[in-house]
Coordinates of C-alpha atoms in Angstrom, one line a residue:
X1076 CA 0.0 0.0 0.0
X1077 CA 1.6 3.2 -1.0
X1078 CA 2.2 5.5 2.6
X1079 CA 3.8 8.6 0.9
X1080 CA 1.9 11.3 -0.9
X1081 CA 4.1 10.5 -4.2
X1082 CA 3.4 6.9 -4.1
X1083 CA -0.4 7.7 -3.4
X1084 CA -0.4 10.1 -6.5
X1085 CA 1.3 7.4 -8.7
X1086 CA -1.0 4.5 -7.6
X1087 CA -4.2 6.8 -8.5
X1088 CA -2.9 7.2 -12.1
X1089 CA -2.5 3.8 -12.3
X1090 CA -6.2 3.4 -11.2
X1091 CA -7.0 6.0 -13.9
X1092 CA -5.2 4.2 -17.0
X1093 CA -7.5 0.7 -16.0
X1094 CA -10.8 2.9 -15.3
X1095 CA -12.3 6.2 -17.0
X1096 CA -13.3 7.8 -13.5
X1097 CA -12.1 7.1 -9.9
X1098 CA -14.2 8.6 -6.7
X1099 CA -12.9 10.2 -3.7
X1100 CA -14.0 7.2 -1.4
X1101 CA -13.2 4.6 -3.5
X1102 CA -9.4 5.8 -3.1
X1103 CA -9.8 6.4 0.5
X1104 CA -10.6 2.8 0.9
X1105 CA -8.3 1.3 -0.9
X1106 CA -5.4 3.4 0.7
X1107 CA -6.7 3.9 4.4
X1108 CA -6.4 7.9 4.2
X1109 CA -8.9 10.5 4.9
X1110 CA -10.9 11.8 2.2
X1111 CA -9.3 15.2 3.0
X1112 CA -6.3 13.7 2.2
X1113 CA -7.4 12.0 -1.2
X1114 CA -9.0 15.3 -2.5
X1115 CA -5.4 17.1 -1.7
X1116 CA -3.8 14.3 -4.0
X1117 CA -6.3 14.8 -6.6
X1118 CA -5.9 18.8 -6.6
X1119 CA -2.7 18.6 -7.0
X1120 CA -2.6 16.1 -9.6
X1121 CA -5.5 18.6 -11.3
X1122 CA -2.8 21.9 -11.0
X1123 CA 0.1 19.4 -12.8
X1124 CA -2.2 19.1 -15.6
X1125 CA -2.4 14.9 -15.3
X1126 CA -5.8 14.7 -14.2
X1127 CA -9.4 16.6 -14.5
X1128 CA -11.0 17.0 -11.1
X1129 CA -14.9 16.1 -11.0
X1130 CA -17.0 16.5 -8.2
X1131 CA -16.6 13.5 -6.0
X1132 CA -13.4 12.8 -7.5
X1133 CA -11.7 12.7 -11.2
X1134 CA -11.2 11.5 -14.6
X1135 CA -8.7 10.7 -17.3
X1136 CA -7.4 13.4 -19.3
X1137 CA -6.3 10.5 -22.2
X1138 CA -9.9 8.7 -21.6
X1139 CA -12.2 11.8 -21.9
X1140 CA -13.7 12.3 -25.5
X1141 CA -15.4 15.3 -24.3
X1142 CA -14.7 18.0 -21.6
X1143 CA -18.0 20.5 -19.9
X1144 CA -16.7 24.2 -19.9
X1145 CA -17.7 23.8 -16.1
X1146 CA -15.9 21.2 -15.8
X1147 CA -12.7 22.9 -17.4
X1148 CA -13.8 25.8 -14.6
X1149 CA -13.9 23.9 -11.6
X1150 CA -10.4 24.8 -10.2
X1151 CA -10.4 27.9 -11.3
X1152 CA -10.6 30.6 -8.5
X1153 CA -11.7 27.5 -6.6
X1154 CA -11.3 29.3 -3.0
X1155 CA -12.9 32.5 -3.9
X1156 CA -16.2 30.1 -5.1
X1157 CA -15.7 28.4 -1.8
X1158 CA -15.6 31.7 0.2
X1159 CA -18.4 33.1 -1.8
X1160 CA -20.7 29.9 -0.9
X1161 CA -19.8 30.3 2.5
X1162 CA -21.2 33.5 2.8
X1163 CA -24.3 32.6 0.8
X1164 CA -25.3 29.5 2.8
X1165 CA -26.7 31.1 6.0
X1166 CA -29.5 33.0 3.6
X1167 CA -30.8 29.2 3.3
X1168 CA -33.4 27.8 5.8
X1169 CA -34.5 24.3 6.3
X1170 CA -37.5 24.1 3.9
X1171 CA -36.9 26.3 1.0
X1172 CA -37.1 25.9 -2.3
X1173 CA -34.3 27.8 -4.2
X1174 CA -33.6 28.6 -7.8
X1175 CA -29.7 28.1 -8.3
X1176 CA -28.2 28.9 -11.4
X1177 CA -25.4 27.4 -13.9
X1178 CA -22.1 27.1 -13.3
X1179 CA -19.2 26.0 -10.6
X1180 CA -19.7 29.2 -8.0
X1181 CA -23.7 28.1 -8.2
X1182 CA -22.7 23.8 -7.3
X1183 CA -20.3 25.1 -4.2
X1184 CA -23.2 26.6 -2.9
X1185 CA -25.1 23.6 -3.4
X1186 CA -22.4 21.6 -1.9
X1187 CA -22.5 24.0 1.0
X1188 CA -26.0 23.5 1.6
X1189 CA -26.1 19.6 1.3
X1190 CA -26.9 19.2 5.0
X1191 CA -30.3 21.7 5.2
X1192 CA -33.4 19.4 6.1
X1193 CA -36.2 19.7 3.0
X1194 CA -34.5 22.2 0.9
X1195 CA -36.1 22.2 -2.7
X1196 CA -33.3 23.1 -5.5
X1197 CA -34.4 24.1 -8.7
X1198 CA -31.6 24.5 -11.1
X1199 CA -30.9 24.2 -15.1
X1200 CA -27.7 22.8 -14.6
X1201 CA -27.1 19.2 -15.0
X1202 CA -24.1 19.2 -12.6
X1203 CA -25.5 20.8 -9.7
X1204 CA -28.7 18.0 -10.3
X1205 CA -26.3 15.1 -10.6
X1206 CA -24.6 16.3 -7.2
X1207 CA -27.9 16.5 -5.2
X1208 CA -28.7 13.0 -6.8
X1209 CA -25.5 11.1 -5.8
X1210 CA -24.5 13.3 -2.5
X1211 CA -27.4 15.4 -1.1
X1212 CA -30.0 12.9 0.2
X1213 CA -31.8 15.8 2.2
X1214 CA -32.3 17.8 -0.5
X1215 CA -34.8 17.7 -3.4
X1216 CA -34.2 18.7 -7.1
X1217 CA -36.2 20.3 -9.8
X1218 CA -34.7 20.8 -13.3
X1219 CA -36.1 23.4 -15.2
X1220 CA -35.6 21.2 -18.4
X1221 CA -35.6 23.0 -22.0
X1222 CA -32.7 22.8 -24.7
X1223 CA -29.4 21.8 -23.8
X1224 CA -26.8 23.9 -24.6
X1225 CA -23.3 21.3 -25.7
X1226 CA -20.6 21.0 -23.7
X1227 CA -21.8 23.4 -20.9
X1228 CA -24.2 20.8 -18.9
X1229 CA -27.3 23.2 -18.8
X1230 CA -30.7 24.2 -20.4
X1231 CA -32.1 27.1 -21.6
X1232 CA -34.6 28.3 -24.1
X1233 CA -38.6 28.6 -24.0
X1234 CA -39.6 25.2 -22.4
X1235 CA -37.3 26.5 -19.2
X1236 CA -38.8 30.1 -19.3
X1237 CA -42.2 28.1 -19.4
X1238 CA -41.4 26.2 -16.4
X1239 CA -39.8 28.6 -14.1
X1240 CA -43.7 30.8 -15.2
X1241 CA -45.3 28.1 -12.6
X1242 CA -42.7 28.5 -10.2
X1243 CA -42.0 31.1 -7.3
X1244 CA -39.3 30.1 -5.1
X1245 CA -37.8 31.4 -1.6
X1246 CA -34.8 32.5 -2.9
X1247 CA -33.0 33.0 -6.4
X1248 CA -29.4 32.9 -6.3
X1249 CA -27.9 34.3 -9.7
X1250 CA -24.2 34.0 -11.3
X1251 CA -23.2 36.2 -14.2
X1252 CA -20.7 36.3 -16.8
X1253 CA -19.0 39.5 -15.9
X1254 CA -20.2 43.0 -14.4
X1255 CA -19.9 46.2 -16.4
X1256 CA -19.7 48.9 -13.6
X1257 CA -22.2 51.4 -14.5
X1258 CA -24.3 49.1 -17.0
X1259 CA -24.7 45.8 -15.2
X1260 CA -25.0 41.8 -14.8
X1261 CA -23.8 40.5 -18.1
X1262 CA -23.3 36.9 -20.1
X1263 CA -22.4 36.0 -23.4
X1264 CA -25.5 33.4 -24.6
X1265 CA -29.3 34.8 -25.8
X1266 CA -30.7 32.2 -24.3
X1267 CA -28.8 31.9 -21.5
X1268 CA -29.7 35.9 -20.5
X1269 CA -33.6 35.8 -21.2
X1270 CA -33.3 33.1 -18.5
X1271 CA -30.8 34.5 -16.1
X1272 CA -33.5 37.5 -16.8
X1273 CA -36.3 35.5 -15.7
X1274 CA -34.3 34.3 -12.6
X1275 CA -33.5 37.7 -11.2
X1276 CA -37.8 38.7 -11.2
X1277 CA -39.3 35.2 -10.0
X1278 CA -37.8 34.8 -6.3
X1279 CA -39.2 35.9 -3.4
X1280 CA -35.4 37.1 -2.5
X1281 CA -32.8 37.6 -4.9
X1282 CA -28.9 37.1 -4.6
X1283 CA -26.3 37.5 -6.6
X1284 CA -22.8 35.5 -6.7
X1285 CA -19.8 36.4 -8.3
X1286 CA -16.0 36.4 -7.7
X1287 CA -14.1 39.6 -8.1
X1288 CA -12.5 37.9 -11.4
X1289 CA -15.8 38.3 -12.9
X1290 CA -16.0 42.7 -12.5
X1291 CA -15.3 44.0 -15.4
X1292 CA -14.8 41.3 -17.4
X1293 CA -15.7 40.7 -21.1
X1294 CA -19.7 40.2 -21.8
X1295 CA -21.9 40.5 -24.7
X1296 CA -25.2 40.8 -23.3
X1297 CA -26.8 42.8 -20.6
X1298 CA -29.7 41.3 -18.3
X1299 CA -30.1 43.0 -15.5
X1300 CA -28.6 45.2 -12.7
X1301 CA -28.5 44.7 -8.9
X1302 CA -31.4 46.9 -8.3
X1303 CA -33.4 43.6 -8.7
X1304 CA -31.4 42.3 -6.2
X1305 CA -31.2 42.2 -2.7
X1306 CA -27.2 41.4 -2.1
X1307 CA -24.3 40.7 -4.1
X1308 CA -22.0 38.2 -2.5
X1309 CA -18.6 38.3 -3.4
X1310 CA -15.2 37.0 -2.4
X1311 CA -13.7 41.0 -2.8
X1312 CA -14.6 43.9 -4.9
X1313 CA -11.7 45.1 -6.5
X1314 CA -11.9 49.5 -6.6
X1315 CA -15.2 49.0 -4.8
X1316 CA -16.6 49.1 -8.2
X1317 CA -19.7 46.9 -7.5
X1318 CA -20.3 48.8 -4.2
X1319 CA -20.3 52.3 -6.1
X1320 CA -23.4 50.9 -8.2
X1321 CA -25.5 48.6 -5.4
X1322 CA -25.1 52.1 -3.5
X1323 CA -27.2 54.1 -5.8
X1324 CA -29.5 50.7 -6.6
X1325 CA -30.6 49.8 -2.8
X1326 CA -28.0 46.5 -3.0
X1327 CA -25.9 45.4 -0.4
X1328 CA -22.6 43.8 -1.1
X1329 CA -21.2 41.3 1.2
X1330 CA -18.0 39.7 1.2

């Protein structure tokens, strides 16, 4: 049994050349290490560029035909997503049904959330479903359904819009493509902003999450600002940027 953290990383590429996938607690078992210590290997296997991190564990590079642009996003910024969940999980009661949107800052909230007693998550994003299926017993799901957009692991389009019509959840918890100080919450998909549109006006409360890599960043198309929302959570706000505008909209920032 390998005991050093070279030999551990060594024997988990050798489990990934006979397999396509390996999970955290299948490789805790067979070593007899924590899975704290498991998801350190596979991290730092990730940042060497010889394996692609999953949640609950990772796959080959040389095996994978086809790779999510989440999943190509999930180390990246992975503590300021972490921090940002953090700060978002205490908005969440036992009992509430919340929207969550796409993307990797959207599942760590989800993942931060996995122990809340008959929380309802309705998302669009495959990922985040597949996580509460395999790893969140206590919570329940709702996909919103529609077109899938390739290689990005959500849906969009009007049978989602027509969905989230019949639907008014506790809490909405938006992530966009970029912020434009001075003009707003931006992404780069049609679809994908008449439905990030729809989010931010069907909650009861709104929230938006975003790291600080995301202000001022490239984005195509405008759909909405934070005066429909009630806070911005954020890991920092570089120039207070985001602060200057929630200021003059009624929209706290919290980081």
């Amino acid at each position: 049994m390998p005991t050093s953290p070279e030999e551990r990383r060594a024997a988990i590429l050798s489990m990934l050349d006979r397999a396509t996938s390996v999970q955290v607690t299948q490789i805790a078992e067979a070593f007899g290490v924590s899975r704290v210590t498991v998801r350190a290997d596979l991290d730092a296997l990730a940042r060497d560029g010889k394996l692609r991190r999953t949640h609950g564990g990772a796959v080959s590079l040389s095996k994978t035909l086809t790779v999510s642009v989440q999943e190509r996003r999930i180390n990246v910024n992975a503590e300021a997503k972490r921090s940002i969940a953090r700060l978002a999980a205490p908005f969440v009661e036992d009992g509430d049904s919340v929207l969550v949107d796409s993307g990797t800052t959207a599942l760590e909230l989800v993942r931060a959330i996995s122990g809340r007693a008959g929380v309802t998550v309705v998302t669009d994003d495959f990922t985040i479903a597949d996580y509460v299926d395999r790893s969140a017993p206590s919570l329940d799901v709702i996909t919103l359904g529609g077109s899938l957009r390739k290689g990005h692991r959500y849906t969009a389009g009007p049978l989602a819009l027509r969905t989230l019509e019949m639907l008014h959840p506790d809490k909405a918890f938006v992530t966009p493509t970029s912020y434009v100080p001075g003009r707003g919450l931006m992404t780069n998909n049609q679809d994908m902003a008449e439905l990030k549109r729809a989010f931010l006006a069907c909650a009861e409360r709104t929230f938006v999450l975003m790291d600080a890599s995301k202000v001022s960043a490239p984005g195509l198309l405008w759909f909405g600002t934070l005066a429909s929302a009630e806070a911005v959570i954020m890991d920092a706000d570089p120039g207070d940027l985001v602060a200057a505008d929630a200021a003059e909209l009624g929209c706290r920032v919290i980081y």
